[in-house]
Short mmCIF file of C-alpha atoms and ligand atoms in Angstrom, two decimals:
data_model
loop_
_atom_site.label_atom_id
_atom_site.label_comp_id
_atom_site.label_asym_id
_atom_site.label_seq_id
_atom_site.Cartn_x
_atom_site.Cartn_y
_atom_site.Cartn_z
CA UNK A 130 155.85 -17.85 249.99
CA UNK A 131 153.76 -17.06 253.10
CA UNK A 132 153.29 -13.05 253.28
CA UNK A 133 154.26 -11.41 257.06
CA UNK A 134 150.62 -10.98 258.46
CA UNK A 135 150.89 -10.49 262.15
CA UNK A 136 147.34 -10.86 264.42
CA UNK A 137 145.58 -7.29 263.27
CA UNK A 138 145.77 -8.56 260.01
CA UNK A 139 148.60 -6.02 258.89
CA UNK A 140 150.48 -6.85 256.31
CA UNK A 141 154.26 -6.80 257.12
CA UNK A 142 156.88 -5.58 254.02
CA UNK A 143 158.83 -2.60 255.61
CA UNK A 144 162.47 -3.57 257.61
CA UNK A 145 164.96 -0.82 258.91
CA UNK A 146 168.30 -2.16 259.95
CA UNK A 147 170.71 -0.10 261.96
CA UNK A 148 174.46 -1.25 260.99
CA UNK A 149 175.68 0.90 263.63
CA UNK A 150 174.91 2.67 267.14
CA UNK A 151 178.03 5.22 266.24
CA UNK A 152 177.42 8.92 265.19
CA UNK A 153 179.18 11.22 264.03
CA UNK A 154 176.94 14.15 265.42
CA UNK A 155 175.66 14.29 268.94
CA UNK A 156 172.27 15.71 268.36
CA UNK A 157 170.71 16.94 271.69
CA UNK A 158 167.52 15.25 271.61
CA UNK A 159 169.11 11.98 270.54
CA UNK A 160 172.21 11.37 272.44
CA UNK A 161 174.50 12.87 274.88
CA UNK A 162 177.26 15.01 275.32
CA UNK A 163 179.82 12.44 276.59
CA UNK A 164 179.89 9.06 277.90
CA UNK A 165 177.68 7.02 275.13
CA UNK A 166 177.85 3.44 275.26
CA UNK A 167 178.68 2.21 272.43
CA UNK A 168 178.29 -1.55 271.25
CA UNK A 169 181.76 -3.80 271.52
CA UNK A 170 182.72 -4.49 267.87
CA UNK A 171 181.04 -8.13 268.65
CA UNK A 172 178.22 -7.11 269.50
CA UNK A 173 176.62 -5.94 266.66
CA UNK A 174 176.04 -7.97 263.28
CA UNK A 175 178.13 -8.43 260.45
CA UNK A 176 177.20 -7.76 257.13
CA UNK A 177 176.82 -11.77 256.22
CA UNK A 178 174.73 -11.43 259.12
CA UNK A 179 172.79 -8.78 258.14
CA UNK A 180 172.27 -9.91 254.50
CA UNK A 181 170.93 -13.47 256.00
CA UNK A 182 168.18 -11.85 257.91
CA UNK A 183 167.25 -9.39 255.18
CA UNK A 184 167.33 -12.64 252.25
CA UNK A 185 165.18 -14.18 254.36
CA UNK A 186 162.84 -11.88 255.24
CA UNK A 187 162.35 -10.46 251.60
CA UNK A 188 161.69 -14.16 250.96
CA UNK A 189 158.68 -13.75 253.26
CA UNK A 190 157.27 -10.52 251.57
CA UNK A 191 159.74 -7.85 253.40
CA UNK A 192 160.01 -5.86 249.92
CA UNK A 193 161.18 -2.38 251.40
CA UNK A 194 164.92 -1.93 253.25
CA UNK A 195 166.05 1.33 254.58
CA UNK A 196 169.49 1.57 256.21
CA UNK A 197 169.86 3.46 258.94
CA UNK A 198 172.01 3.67 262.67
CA UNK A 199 173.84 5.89 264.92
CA UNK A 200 175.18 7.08 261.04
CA UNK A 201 174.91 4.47 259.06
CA UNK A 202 177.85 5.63 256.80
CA UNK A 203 180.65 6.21 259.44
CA UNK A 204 180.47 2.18 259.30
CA UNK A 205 182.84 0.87 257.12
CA UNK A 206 181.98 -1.10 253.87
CA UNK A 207 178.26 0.23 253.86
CA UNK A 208 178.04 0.69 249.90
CA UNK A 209 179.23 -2.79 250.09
CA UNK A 210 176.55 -3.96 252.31
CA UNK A 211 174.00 -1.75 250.15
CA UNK A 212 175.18 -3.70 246.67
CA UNK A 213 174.57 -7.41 248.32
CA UNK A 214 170.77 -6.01 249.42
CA UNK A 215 170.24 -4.54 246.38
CA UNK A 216 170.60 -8.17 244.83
CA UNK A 217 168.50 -9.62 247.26
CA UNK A 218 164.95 -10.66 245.27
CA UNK A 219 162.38 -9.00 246.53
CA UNK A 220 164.11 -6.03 247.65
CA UNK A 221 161.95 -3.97 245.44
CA UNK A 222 162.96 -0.61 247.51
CA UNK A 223 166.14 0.55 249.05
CA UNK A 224 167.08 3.34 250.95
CA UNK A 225 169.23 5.34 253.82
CA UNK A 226 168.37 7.81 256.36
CA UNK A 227 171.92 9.76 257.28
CA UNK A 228 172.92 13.22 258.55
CA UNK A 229 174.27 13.82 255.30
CA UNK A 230 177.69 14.34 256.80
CA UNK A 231 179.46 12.01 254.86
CA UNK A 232 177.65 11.69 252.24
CA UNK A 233 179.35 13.80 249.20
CA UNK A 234 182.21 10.96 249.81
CA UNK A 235 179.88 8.57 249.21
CA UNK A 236 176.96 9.52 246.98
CA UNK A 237 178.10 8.04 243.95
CA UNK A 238 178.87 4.87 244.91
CA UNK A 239 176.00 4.26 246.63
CA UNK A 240 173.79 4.94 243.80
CA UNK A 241 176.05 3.08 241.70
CA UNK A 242 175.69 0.22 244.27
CA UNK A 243 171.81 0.24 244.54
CA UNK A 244 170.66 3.06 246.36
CA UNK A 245 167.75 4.55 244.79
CA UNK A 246 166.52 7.40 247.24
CA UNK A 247 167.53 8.81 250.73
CA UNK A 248 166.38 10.90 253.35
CA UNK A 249 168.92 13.03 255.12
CA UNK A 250 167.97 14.78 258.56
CA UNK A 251 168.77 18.23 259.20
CA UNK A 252 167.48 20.04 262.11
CA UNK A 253 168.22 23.42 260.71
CA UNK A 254 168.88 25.61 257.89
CA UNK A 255 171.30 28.19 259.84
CA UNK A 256 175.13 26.57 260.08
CA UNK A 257 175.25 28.01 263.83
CA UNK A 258 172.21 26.66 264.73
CA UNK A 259 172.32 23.37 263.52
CA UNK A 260 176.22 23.09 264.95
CA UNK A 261 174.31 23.93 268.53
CA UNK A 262 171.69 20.97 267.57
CA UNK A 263 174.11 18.77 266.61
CA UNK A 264 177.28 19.61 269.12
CA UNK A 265 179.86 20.59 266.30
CA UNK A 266 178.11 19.75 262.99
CA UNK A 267 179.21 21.11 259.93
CA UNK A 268 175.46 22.19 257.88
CA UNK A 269 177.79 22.84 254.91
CA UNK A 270 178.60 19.14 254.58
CA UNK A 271 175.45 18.28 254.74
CA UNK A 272 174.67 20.67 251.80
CA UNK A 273 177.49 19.20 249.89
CA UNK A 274 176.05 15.62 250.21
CA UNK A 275 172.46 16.68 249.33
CA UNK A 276 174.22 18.39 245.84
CA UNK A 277 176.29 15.65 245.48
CA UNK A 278 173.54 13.31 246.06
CA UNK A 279 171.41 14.82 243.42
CA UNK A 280 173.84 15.43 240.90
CA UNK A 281 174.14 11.31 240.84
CA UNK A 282 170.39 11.24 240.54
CA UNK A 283 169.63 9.86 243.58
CA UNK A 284 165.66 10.79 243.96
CA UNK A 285 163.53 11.43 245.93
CA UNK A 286 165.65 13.33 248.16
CA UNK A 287 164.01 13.75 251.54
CA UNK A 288 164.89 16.19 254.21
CA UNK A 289 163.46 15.22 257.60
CA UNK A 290 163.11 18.16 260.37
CA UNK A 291 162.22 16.86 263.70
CA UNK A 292 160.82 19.94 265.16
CA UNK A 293 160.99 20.99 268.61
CA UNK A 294 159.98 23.86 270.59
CA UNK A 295 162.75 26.39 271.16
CA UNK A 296 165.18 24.60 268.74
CA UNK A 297 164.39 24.95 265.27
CA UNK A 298 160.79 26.09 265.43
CA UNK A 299 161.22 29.65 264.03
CA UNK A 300 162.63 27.96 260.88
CA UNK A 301 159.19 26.47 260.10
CA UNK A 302 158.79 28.81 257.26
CA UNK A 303 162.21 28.57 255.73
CA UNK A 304 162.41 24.98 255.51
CA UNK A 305 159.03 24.92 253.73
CA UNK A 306 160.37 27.43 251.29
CA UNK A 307 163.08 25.81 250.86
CA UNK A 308 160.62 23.53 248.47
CA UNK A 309 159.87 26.16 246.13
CA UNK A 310 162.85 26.12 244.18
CA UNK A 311 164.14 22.32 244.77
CA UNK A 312 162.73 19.10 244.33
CA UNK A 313 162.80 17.87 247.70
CA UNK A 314 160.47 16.71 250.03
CA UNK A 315 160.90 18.41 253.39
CA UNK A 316 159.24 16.38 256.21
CA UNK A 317 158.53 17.62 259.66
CA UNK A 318 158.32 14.80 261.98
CA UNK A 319 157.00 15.23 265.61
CA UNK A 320 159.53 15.15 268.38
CA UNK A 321 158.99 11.24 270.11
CA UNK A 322 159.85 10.26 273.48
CA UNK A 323 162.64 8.21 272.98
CA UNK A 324 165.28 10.46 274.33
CA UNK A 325 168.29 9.53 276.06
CA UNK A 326 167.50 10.85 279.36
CA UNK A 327 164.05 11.91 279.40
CA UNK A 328 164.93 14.70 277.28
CA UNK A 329 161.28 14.66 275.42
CA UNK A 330 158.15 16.55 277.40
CA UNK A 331 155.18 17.78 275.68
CA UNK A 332 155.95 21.21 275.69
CA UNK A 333 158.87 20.69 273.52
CA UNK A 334 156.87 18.27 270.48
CA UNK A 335 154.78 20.75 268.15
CA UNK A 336 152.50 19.14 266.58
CA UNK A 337 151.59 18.48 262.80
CA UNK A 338 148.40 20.97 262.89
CA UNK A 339 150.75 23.71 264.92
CA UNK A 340 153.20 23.02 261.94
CA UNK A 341 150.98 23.52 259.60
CA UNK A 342 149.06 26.78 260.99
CA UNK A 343 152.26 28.07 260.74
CA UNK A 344 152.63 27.61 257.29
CA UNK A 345 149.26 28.65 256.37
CA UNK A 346 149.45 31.82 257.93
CA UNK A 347 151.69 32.74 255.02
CA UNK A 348 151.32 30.14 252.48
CA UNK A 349 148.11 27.20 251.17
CA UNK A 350 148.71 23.40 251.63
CA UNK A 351 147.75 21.67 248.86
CA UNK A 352 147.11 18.27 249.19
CA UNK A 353 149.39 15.90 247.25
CA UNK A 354 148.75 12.28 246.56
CA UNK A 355 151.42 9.84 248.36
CA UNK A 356 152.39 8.47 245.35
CA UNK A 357 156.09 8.67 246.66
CA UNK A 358 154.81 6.23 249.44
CA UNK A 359 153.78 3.81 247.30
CA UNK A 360 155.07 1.26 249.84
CA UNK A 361 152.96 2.78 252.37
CA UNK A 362 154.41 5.29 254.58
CA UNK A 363 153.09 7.58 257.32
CA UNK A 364 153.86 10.89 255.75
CA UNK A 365 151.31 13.07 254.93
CA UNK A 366 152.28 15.17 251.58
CA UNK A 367 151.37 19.03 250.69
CA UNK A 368 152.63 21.10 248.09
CA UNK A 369 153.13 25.08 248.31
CA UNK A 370 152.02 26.81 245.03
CA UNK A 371 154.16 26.56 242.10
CA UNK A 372 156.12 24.67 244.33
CA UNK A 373 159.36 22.29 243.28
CA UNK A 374 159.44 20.21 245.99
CA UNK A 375 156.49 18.75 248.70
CA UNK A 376 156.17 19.33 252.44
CA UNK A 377 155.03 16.11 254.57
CA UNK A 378 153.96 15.69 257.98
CA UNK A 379 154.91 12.74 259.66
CA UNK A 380 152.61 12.78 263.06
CA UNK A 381 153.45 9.74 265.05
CA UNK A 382 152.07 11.42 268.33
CA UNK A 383 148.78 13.47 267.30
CA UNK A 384 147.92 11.13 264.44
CA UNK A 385 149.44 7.95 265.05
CA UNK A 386 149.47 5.62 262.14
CA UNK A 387 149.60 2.22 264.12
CA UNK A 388 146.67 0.69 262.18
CA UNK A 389 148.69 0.44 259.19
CA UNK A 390 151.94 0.45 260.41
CA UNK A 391 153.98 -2.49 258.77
CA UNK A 392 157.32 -2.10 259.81
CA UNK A 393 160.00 -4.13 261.70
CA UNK A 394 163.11 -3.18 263.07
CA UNK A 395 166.45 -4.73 263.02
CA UNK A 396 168.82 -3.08 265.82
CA UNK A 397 172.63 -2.96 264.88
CA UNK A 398 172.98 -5.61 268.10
CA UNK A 399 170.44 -7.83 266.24
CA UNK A 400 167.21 -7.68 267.85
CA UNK A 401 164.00 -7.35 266.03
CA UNK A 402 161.86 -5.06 267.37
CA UNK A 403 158.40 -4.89 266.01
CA UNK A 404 156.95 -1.73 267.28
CA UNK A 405 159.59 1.33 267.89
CA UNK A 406 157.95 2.10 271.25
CA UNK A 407 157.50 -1.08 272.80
CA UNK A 408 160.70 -2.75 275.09
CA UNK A 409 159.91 -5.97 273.77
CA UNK A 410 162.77 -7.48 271.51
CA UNK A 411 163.50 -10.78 269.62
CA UNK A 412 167.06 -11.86 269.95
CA UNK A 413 168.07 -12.71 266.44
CA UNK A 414 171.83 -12.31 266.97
CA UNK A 415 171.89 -15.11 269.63
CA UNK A 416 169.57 -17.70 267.57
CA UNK A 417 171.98 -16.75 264.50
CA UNK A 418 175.44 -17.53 266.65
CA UNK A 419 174.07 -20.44 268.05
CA UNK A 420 173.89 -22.03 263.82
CA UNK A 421 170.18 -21.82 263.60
CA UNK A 422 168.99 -22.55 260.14
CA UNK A 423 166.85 -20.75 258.29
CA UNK A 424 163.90 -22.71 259.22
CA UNK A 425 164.12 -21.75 262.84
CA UNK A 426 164.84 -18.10 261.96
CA UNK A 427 161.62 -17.87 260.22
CA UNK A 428 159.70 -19.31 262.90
CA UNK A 429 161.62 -16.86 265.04
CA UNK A 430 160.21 -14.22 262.89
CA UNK A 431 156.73 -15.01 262.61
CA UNK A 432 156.54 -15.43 266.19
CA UNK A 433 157.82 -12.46 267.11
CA UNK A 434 155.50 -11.07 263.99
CA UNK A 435 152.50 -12.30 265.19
CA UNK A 436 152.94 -10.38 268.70
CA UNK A 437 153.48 -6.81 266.74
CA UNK A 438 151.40 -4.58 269.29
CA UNK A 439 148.23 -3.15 267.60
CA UNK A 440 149.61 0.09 268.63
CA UNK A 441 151.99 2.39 270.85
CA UNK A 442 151.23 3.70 273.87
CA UNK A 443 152.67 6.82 275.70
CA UNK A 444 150.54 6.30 278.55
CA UNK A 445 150.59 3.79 281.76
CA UNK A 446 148.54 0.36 281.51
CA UNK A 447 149.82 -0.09 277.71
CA UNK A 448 152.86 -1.49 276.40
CA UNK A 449 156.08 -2.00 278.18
CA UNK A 450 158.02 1.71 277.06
CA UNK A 451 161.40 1.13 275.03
CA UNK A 452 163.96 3.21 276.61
CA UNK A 453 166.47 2.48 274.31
CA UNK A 454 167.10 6.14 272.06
CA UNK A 455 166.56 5.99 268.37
CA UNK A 456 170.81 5.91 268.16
CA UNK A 457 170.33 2.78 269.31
CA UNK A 458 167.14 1.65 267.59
CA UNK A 459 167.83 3.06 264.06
CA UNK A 460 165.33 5.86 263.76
N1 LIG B 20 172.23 9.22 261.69
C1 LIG B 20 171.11 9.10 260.81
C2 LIG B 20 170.37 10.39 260.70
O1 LIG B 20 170.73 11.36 261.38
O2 LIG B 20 169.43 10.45 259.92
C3 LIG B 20 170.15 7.97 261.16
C4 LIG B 20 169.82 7.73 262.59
S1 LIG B 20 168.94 9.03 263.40
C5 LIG B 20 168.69 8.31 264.98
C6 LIG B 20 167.40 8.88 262.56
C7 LIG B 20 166.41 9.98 262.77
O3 LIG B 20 165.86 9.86 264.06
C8 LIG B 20 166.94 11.39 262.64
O4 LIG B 20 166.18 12.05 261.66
C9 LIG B 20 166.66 11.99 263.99
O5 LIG B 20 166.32 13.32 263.88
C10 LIG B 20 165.49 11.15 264.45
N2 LIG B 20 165.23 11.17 265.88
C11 LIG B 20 166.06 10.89 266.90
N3 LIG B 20 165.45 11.01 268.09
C12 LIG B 20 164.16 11.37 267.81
C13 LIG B 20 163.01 11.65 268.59
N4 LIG B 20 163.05 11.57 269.92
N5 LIG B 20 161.87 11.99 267.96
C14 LIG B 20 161.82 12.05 266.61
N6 LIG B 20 162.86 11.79 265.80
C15 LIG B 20 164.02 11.47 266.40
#
């Protein structure tokens, strides 16, 4: 087996698939109000589709799977589609990112199908609040999956806050205290500019070091080995004292992490996109339909592989800017 090296000698292991562009929630940074195109039920892959790509990438070192969307569980059959990739060999790490909405329906079987850990966004701690953030979200469903989700023993349990200026940033402190009496690891991740209609400007992103003055004005960071991460991932882990849980900082715009980024992306309309911020795509769906073998897929792959950008690039003169929102990515 030939590992995934693309040309700055990164090693590539990490693939996110969105099975859907749907949601369930219309978060204001992410999507809007009304009229969202949606993908025709054709147009996105099938789960025999999916599972193809995903066998043959783990048999070319891709050892780390996260499902994701739109919401990955308003699609039907995902625990299905989570048992055939947790057979696949060399799947060695499998996991979801959801808004937690469905997920006390579904928490047991998808641990029982193969889901080891899963990170579940929530913009905010106060149910009015986050039903303004989301447009009509219910927070207490959310904090009926997250029990439900650790009563079946699903662990780690990640919370991801994307925090942004005049939304949620007063709840800083509460949603690091939230770690002193539970075990989960509450990640604040900056606010990207991947909105749906040029929602993002810098005054709304706070930064990881504004985050973290914040904190500090009432509380130490201690530093915590990533031993969570043992894949590699970009967060950035701190403990309060006596704390249950860990606080990470995920800083994709003040600290990118391009250099070792080793991620791919799989978009529920089946292109491969190799950096999140770049418009350049590789149409797997099409070379798929057409009755490519595997052969050609790979080659597909390591092509599109061996462009990965060395790094994003906010700014004019670098790459060509994705304007596709993370719905429709799979953040
Ligand atoms: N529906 C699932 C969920 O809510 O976790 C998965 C898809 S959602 C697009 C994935 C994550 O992307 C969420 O945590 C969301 O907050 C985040 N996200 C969306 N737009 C973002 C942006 N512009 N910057 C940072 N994170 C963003």
């Amino acid at each position: 087996m030939s590992a995934l090296i693309d040309s700055h000698n990164r090693r590539i292991s990490y693939l996110r698939i969105a099975i859907t562009d749907r949601c369930n929630l219309r978060c204001q940074y992410c999507m809007p109000k009304e009229g969202v195109s949606q993908f025709g039920h054709a147009e996105i892959l099938t789960y025999e589709e999916i599972v193809r790509i995903a066998a043959l990438a783990a048999k070319k070192g891709i050892n780390k799977v996260r499902i994701t969307g739109g919401e990955p569980l308003v699609r039907k059959d995902a625990v299905q589609l989570i048992h055939h990739l947790s057979l696949l060999k060399g799947i060695e790490d499998l996991s979801m990112t959801t808004n937690g909405i469905l997920l006390a329906e579904f928490a047991f079987s998808l641990f029982r199908a193969g889901l080891k850990r899963i990170n579940i966004s929530m913009d905010s701690l106060e149910a009015e609040k986050y039903r303004e953030i989301t447009r009509g979200g219910d927070l207490a469903k959310v904090w009926a999956g997250i029990e439900q989700a650790r009563l079946t023993g699903i662990s780690p349990i990640k919370i991801n806050v994307v925090a942004i200026a005049g939304f949620n940033d007063l709840e800083i402190l509460s949603f690091a205290r939230l770690t002193l009496k539970n075990p989960f690891q509450v990640r604040f991740i900056e606010f990207m500019p991947l909105g749906h209609s040029g929602e993002w400007c810098p005054e709304h992103c706070i930064s990881t070091e504004e985050i973290k003055r914040r904190i500090q004005a009432f509380y130490p960071l201690m530093p915590v080995e990533n031993r969570n991460n043992h894949h590699g991932g970009p967060a950035r882990l701190f403990k309060l004292p006596d704390a249950e849980g860990e606080i990470g900082f995920i800083s994709p715009i003040s600290d990118h992490f391009c250099n070792s980024c080793n991620r791919l992306r799989l978009t529920a309309d089946g292109q491969l996109k190799t950096c999140l911020f770049s418009a350049e795509e590789t149409d797997l769906k099409s070379l798929l339909r057409s009755g490519a073998d595997d052969e050609e897929l790979e080659k597909k792959l390591a092509v599109a592989i061996s462009q990965k950008p060395l790094r994003h690039s906010f700014t004019a003169g670098g790459i060509k800017r994705c304007h596709r929102p993370m719905v429709k990515i799979g953040g």
